[in-house]
Short mmCIF file of C-alpha atoms in Angstrom, two decimals:
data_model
loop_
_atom_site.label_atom_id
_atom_site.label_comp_id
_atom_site.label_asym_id
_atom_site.label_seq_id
_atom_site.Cartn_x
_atom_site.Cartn_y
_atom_site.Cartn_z
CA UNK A 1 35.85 -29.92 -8.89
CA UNK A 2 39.59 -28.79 -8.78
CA UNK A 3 39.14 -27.70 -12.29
CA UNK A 4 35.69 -25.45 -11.64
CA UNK A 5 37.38 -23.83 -8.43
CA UNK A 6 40.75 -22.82 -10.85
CA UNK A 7 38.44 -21.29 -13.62
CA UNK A 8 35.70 -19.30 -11.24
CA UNK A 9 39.34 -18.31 -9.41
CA UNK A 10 41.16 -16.92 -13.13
CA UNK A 11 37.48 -15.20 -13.81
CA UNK A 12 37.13 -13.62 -10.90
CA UNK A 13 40.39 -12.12 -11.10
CA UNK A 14 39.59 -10.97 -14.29
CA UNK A 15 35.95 -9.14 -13.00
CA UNK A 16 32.88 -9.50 -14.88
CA UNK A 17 32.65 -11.67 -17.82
CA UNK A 18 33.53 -10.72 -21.35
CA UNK A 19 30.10 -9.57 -22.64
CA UNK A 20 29.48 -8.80 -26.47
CA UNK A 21 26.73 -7.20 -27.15
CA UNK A 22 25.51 -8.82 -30.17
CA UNK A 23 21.97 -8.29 -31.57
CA UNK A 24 18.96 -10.34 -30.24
CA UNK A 25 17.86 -10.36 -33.92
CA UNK A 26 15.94 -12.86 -35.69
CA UNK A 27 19.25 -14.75 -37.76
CA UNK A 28 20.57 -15.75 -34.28
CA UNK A 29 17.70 -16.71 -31.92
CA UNK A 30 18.43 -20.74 -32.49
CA UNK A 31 21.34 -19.77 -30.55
CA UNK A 32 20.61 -18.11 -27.42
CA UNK A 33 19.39 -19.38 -24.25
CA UNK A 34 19.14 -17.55 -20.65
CA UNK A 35 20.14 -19.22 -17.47
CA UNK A 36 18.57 -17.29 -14.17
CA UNK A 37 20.56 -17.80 -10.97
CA UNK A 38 19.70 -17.48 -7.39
CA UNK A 39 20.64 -14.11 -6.05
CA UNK A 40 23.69 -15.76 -4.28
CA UNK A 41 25.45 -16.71 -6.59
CA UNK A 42 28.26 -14.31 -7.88
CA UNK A 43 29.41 -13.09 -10.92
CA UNK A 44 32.10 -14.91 -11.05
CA UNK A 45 30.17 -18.13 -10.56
CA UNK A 46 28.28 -17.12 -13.44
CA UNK A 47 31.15 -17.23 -15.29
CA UNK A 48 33.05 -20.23 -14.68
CA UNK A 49 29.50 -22.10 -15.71
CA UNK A 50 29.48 -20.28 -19.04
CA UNK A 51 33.29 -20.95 -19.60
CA UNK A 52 32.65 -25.02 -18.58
CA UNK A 53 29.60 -25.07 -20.85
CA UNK A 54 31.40 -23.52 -23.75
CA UNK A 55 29.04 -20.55 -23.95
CA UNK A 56 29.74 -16.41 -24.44
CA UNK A 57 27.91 -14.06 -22.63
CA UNK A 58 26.06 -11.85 -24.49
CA UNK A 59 23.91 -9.92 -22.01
CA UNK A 60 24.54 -9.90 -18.00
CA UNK A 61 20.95 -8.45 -16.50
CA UNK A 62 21.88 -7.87 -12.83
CA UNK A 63 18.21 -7.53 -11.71
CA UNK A 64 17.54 -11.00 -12.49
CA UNK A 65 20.70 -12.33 -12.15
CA UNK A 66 20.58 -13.83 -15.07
CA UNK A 67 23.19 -14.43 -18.74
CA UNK A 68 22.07 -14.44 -21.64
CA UNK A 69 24.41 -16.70 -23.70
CA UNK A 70 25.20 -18.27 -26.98
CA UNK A 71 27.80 -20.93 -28.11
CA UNK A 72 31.81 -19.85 -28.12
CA UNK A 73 33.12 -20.45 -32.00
CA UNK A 74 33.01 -24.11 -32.55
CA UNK A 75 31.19 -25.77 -30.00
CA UNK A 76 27.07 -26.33 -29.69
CA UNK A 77 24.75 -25.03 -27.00
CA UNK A 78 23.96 -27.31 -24.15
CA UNK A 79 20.81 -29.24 -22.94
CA UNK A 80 18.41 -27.68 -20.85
CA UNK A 81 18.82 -30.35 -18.44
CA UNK A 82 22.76 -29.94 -18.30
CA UNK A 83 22.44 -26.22 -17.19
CA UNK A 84 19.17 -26.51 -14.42
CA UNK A 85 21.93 -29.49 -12.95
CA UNK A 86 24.15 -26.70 -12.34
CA UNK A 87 24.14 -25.42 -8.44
CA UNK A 88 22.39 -22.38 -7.84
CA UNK A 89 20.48 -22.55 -11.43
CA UNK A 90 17.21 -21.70 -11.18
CA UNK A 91 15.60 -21.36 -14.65
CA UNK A 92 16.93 -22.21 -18.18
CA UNK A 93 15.08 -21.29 -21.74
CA UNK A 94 15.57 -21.07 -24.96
CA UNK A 95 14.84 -17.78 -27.25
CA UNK A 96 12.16 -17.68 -29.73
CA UNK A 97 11.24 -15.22 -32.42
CA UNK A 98 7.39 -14.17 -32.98
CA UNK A 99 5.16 -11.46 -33.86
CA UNK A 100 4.15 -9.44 -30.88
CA UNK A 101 1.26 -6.83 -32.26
CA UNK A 102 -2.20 -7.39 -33.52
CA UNK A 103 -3.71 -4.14 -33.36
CA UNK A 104 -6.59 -3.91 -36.24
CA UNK A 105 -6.10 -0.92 -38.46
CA UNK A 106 -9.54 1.10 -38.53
CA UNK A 107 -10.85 1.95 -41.93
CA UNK A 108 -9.64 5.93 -41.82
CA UNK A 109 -6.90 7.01 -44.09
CA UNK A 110 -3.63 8.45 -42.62
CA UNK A 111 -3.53 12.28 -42.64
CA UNK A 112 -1.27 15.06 -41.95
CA UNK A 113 -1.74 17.59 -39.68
CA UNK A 114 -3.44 20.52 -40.88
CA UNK A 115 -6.34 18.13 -41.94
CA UNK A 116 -6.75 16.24 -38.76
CA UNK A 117 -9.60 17.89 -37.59
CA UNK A 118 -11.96 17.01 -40.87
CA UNK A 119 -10.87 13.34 -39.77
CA UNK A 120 -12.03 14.04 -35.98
CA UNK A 121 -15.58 14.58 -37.41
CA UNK A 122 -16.06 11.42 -38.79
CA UNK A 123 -15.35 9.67 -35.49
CA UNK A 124 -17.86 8.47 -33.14
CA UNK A 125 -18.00 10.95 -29.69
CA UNK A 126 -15.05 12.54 -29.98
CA UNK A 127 -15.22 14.78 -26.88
CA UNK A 128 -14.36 18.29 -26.30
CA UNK A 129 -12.54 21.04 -28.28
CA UNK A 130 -9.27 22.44 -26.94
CA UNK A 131 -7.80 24.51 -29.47
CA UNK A 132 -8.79 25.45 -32.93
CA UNK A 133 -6.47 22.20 -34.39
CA UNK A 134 -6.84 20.26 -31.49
CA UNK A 135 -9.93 17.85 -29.75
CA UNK A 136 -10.02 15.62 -26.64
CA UNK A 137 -10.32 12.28 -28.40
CA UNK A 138 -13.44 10.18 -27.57
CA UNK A 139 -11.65 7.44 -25.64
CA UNK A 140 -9.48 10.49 -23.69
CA UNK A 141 -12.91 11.94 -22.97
CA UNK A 142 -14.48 9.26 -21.89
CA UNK A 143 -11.73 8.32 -18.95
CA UNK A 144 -13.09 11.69 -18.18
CA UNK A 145 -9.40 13.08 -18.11
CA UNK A 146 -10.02 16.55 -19.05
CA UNK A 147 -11.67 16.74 -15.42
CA UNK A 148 -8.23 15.60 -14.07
CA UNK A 149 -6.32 18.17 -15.99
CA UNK A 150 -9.10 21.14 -14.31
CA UNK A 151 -7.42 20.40 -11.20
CA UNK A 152 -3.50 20.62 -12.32
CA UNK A 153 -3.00 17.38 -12.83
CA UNK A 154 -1.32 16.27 -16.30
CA UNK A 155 0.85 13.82 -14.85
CA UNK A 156 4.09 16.25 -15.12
CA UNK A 157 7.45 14.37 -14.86
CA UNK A 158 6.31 11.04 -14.34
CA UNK A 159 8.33 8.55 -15.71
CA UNK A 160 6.28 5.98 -18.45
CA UNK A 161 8.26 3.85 -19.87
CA UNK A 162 6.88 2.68 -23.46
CA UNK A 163 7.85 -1.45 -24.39
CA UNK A 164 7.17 -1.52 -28.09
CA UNK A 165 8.45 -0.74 -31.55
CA UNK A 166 9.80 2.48 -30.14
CA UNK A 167 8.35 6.08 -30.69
CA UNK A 168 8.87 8.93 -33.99
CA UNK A 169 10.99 11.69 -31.76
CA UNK A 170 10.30 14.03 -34.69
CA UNK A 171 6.50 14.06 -34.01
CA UNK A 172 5.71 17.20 -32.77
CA UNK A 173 3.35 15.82 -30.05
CA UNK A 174 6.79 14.59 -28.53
CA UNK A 175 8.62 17.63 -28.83
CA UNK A 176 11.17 17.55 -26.05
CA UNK A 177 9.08 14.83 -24.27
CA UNK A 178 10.74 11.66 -24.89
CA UNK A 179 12.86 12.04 -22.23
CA UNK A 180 15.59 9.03 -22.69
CA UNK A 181 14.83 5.00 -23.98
CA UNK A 182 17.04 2.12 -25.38
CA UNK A 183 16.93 -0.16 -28.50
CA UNK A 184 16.71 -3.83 -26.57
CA UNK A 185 16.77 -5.23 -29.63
CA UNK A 186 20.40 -3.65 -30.65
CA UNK A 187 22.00 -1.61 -28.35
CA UNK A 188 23.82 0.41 -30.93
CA UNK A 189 20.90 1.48 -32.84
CA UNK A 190 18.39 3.82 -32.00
CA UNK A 191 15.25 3.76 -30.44
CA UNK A 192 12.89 5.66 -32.94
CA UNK A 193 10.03 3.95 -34.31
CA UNK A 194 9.91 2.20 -37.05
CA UNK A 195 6.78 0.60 -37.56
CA UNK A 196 4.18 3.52 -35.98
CA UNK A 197 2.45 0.87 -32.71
CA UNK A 198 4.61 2.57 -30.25
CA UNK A 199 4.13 5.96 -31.40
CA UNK A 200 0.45 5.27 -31.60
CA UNK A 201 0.54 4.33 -27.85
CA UNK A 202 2.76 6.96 -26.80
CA UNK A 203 0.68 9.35 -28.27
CA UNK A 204 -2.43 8.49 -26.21
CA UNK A 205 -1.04 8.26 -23.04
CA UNK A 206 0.73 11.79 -23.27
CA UNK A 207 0.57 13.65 -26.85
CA UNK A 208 1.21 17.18 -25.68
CA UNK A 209 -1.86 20.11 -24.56
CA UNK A 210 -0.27 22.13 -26.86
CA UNK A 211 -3.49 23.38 -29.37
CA UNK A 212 -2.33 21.00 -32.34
CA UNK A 213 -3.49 17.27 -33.35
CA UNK A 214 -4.78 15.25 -30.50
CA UNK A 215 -4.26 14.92 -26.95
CA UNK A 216 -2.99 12.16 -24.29
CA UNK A 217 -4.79 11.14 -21.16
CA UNK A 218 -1.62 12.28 -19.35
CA UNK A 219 0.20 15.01 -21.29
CA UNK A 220 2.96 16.30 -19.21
CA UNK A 221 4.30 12.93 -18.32
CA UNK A 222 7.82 11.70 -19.48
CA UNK A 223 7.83 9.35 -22.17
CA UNK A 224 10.97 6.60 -22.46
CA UNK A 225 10.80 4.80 -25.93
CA UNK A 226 12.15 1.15 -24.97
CA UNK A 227 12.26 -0.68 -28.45
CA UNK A 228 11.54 -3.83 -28.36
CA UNK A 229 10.20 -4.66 -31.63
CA UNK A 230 10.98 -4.17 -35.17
CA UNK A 231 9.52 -2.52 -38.26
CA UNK A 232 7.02 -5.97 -38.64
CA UNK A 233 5.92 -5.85 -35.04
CA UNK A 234 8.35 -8.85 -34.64
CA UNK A 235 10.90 -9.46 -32.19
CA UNK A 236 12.86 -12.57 -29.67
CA UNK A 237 11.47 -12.53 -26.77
CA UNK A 238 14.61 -12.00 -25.04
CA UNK A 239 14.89 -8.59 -26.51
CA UNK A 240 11.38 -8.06 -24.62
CA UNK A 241 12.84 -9.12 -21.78
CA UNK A 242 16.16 -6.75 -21.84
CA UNK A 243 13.19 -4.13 -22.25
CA UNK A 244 12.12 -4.57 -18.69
CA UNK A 245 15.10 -4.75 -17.56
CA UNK A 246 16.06 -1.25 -18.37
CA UNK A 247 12.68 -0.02 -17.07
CA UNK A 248 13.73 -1.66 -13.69
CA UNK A 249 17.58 -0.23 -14.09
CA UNK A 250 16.23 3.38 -14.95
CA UNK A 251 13.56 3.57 -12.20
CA UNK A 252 10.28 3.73 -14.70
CA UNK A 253 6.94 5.01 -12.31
CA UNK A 254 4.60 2.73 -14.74
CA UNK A 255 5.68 0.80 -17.80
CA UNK A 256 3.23 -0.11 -20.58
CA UNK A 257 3.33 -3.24 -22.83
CA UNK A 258 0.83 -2.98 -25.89
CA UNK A 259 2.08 -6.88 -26.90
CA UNK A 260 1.50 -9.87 -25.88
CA UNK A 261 1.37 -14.15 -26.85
CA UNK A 262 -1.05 -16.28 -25.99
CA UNK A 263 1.46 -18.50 -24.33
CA UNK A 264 3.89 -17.63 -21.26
CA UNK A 265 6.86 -19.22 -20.07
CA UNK A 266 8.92 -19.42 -16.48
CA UNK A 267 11.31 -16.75 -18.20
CA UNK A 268 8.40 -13.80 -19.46
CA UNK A 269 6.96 -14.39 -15.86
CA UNK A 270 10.13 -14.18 -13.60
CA UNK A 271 11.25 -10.78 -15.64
CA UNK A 272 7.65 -9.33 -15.24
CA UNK A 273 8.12 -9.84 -11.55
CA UNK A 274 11.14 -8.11 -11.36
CA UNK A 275 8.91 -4.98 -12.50
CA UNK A 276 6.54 -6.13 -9.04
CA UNK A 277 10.09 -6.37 -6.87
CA UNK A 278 10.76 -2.92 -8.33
CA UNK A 279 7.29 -1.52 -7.11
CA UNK A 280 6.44 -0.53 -10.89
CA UNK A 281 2.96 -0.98 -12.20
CA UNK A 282 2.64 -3.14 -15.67
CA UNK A 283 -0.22 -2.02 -17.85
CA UNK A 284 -0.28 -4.94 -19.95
CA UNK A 285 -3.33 -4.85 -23.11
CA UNK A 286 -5.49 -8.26 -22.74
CA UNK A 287 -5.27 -9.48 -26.52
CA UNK A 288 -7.58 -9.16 -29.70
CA UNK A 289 -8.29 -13.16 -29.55
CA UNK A 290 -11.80 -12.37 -28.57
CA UNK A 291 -10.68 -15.63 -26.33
CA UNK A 292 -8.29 -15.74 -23.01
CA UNK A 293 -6.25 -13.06 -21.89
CA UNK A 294 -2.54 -13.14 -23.31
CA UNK A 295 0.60 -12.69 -21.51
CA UNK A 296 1.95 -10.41 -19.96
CA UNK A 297 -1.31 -9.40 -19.25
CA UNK A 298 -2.28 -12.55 -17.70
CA UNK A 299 0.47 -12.51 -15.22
CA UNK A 300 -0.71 -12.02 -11.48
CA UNK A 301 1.34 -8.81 -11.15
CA UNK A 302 0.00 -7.03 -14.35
CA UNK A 303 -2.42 -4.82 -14.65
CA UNK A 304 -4.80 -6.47 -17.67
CA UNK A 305 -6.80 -4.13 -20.02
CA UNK A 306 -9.61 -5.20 -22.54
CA UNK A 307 -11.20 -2.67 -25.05
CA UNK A 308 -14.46 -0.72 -24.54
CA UNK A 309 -16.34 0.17 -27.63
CA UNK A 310 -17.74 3.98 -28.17
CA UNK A 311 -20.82 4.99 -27.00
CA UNK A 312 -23.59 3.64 -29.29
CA UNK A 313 -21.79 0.95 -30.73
CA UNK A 314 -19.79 1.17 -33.91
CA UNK A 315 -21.26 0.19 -37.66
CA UNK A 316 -18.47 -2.47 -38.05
CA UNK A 317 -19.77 -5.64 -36.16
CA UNK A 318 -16.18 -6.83 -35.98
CA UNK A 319 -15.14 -3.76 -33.85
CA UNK A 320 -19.10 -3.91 -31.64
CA UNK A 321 -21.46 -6.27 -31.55
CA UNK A 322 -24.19 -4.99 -30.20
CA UNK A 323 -22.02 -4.93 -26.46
CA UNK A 324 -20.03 -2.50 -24.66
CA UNK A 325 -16.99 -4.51 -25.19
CA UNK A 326 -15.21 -5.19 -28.54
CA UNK A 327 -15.85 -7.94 -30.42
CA UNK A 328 -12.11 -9.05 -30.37
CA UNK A 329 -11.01 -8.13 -27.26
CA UNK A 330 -9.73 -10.81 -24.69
CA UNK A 331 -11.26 -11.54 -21.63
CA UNK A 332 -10.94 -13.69 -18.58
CA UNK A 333 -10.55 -13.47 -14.94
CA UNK A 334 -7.24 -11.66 -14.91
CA UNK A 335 -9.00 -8.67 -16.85
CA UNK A 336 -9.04 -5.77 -14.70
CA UNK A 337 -9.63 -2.32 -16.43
CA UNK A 338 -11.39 -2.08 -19.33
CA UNK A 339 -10.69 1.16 -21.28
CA UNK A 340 -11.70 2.62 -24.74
CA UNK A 341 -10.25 0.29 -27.23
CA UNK A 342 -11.98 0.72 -30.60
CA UNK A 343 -10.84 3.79 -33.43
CA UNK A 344 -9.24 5.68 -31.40
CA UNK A 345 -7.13 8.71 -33.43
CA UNK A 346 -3.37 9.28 -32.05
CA UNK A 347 0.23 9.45 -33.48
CA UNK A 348 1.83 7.71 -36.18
CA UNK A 349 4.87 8.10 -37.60
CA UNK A 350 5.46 11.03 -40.07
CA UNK A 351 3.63 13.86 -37.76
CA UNK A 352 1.14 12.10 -38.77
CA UNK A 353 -2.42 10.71 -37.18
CA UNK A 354 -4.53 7.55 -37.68
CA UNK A 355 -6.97 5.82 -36.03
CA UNK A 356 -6.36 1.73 -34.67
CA UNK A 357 -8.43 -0.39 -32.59
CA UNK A 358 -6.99 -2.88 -30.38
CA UNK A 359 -6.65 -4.03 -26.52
CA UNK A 360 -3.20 -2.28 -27.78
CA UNK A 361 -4.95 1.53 -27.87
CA UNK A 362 -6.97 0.51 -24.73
CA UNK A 363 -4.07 -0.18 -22.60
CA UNK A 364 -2.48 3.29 -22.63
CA UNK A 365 -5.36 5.13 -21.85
CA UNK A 366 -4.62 2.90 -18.49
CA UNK A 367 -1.16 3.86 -18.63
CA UNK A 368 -2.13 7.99 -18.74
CA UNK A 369 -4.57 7.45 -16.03
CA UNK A 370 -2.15 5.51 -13.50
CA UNK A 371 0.37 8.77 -14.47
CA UNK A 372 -2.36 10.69 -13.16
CA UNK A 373 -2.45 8.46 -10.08
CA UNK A 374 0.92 8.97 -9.38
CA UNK A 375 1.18 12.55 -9.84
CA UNK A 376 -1.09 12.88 -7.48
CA UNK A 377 0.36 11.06 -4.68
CA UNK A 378 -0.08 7.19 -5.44
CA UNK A 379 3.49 5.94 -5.13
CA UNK A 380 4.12 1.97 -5.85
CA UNK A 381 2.47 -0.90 -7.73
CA UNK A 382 -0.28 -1.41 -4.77
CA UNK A 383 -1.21 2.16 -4.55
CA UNK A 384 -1.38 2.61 -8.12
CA UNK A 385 -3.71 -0.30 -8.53
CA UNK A 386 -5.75 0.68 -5.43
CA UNK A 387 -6.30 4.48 -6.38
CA UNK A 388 -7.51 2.80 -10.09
CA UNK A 389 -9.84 0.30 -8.65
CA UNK A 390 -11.59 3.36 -6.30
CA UNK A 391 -11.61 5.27 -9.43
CA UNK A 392 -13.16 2.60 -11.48
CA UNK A 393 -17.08 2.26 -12.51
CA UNK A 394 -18.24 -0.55 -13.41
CA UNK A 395 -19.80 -0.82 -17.11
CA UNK A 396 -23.49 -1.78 -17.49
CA UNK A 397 -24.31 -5.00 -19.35
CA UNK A 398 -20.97 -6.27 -18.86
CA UNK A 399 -19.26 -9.32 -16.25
CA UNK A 400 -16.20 -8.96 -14.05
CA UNK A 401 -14.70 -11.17 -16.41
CA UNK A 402 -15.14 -8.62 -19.21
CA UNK A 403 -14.34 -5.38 -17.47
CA UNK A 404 -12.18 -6.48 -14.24
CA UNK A 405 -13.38 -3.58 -11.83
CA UNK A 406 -15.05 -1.69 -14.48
CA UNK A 407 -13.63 2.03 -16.26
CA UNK A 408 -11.81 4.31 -14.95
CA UNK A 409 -13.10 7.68 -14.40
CA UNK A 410 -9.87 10.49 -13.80
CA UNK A 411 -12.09 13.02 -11.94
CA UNK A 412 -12.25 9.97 -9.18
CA UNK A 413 -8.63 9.74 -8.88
CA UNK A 414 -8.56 11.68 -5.68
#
């Protein structure tokens, strides 16, 4: 006991704990482990258990009160059971390493600009013209945003943050949009997209109004590009984690998270509730299992999207089966949006377009609509949720289970 007291005493002299911010990459995931503390206990508490367990910290998130840590030079990482022992301990877990996306590709070629809008023919619905190079998409159209936008609302200024493989800042449907973001994954790198799933999602919740390409279902909101992921659509979950930590440190309005596993764990869950302490909605996409609703999604405080099909079906009975909702996406009891999830044109990386399907392309058409809700005066996860459940219509032909409280139709956000 003597000995504890004399090393929390020399650390806390000393301040904080000696972080180094190593990556949360793939080669060292074996290593790391998080301990969560009660909000009591200090930092220099913290630190005296790392120093007695032989363990560096490698990331200090103050929200959860938790260390991320890894073994000091020499020694081995300690049992689960040896840390949850520890006073004021209130979760321990190890890291692991997986691949987050499974967003199908749809069968349409990527294209550059100028010829986007011989592309937009081909695609089922596609909604309203805007400009001579640019078209309301058929999923934007069909959350009925344009109706939102007659009234002056394009969600201007609020803050979305984006928890994925990052977004292309050189797209020109971002220009001088992507207000700030982080690499979670290694804080020295950048945050630009790699792989094109975050782009793709950024650009339908707010590609710009600006007569070129496509359009978002909110395009005047802030986008924040919080990479998570890496060019494979892999990444530790930890790295996930920092993610929404720095959407809870930087005072995101909504945060959306296109990813998911079919399993959860105490660690996933407590860091998604942080986002619920925080008062910031999750839009979290359902999964492409066809079978239960993955996590985050599944979580209590997250907002769970499954994928509506177009209008009349689609020719691929892997995307529609004969039903309103795709053939592959999740559903369960925690659905509750669904939202237009099948070909749907936006970004990629290059200034480039191309159409994906996936509870992935469904979930920020959420996102864009709960912008709109909070430009308009819904402030906090509860609001939010309420003004998109007044807002909602349910879908004919199709259960709670499938559709939660049904689509979401902008010109009811009121």
């Amino acid at each position: 006991m003597r000995q504890w007291v004399v090393v929390a005493l020399a650390l806390a002299a000393l301040g904080s704990p000696v972080r180094a911010e190593v990556a949360l990459d793939q080669a060292g995931v074996q290593d790391r482990m998080m301990v969560v503390f009660d909000k009591s206990v200090p930092a220099a508490d913290k630190a005296a258990l790392a120093a007695k367990h032989g363990l560096e910290v490698i990331r200090d998130w103050a929200p959860l009160n938790a260390l991320v840590v890894r073994p000091q030079a020499g020694k081995s990482l300690p049992s689960v059971a040896a840390l949850k022992s520890e006073f004021g301990v209130l979760a321990v877990g190890h890291d692991e390493w997986r691949y987050w996306l499974d967003a199908e590709a749809a069968s349409l070629r990527q294209v550059p600009l100028p010829s986007v809008g011989a592309v937009l023919k081909r695609l089922p619905k596609l909604g309203d013209k805007v400009g001579k190079a640019e078209e309301v998409q058929w999923g934007v159209r069909r959350v009925n945003a344009p109706a939102a936008w007659a009234r002056g609302n394009m969600g201007r200024g609020v803050k979305v943050g984006v928890v994925d493989t990052g977004i292309d800042p050189t797209h020109p449907e971002f220009s001088g949009r992507i207000v700030g973001g982080t690499n979670a994954i290694d804080s020295k790198q950048p945050w630009a997209d790699d792989h094109s799933h975050g782009t793709h999602v950024a650009g339908i919740i707010a590609a710009a109004l600006d007569n070129n390409g496509t359009v978002g279902v909110a395009p005047a909101a802030n986008l924040y590009a919080i990479k998570v992921l890496t060019k494979d659509g892999q990444g530790s979950l930890f790295a996930i984690l920092g993610g929404i930590m720095w959407c809870v440190q930087n005072g995101m309005e909504v945060v959306n998270m296109s990813l998911g596993a079919p399993q959860g764990n105490q660690l996933f869950e407590m860091a998604v509730n942080q986002l619920a302490s925080a008062d910031i909605p999750l839009i979290a996409a359902a999964g492409n299992d066809g079978k239960a609703v993955n996590f985050p999604a599944a979580y209590e405080s997250a907002i769970a999207v499954s994928a509506l099909c177009p209008e009349g079906g689609d020719e691929n009975p892997k995307l529609c089966n004969g039903s309103a909702i795709a053939a592959f996406s999740s559903r369960g009891p925690e659905v509750d949006f669904i939202a237009p999830g099948v070909k749907n044109l936006s970004t990629v990386l290059g200034g480039q377009y191309k159409a994906y399907s996936g509870t992935s392309m469904a979930t920020p058409h959420v996102t864009g609509l709960a912008a709109l809700a909070i430009a308009g005066g819904a402030k906090g996860s509860a609001a939010v949720r309420a003004a998109l459940q007044r807002a909602a219509v349910p879908v004919a032909g199709l259960n709670a289970s499938e559709q939660g409280a049904g689509l979401i139709d902008a010109d009811r956000l009121r």
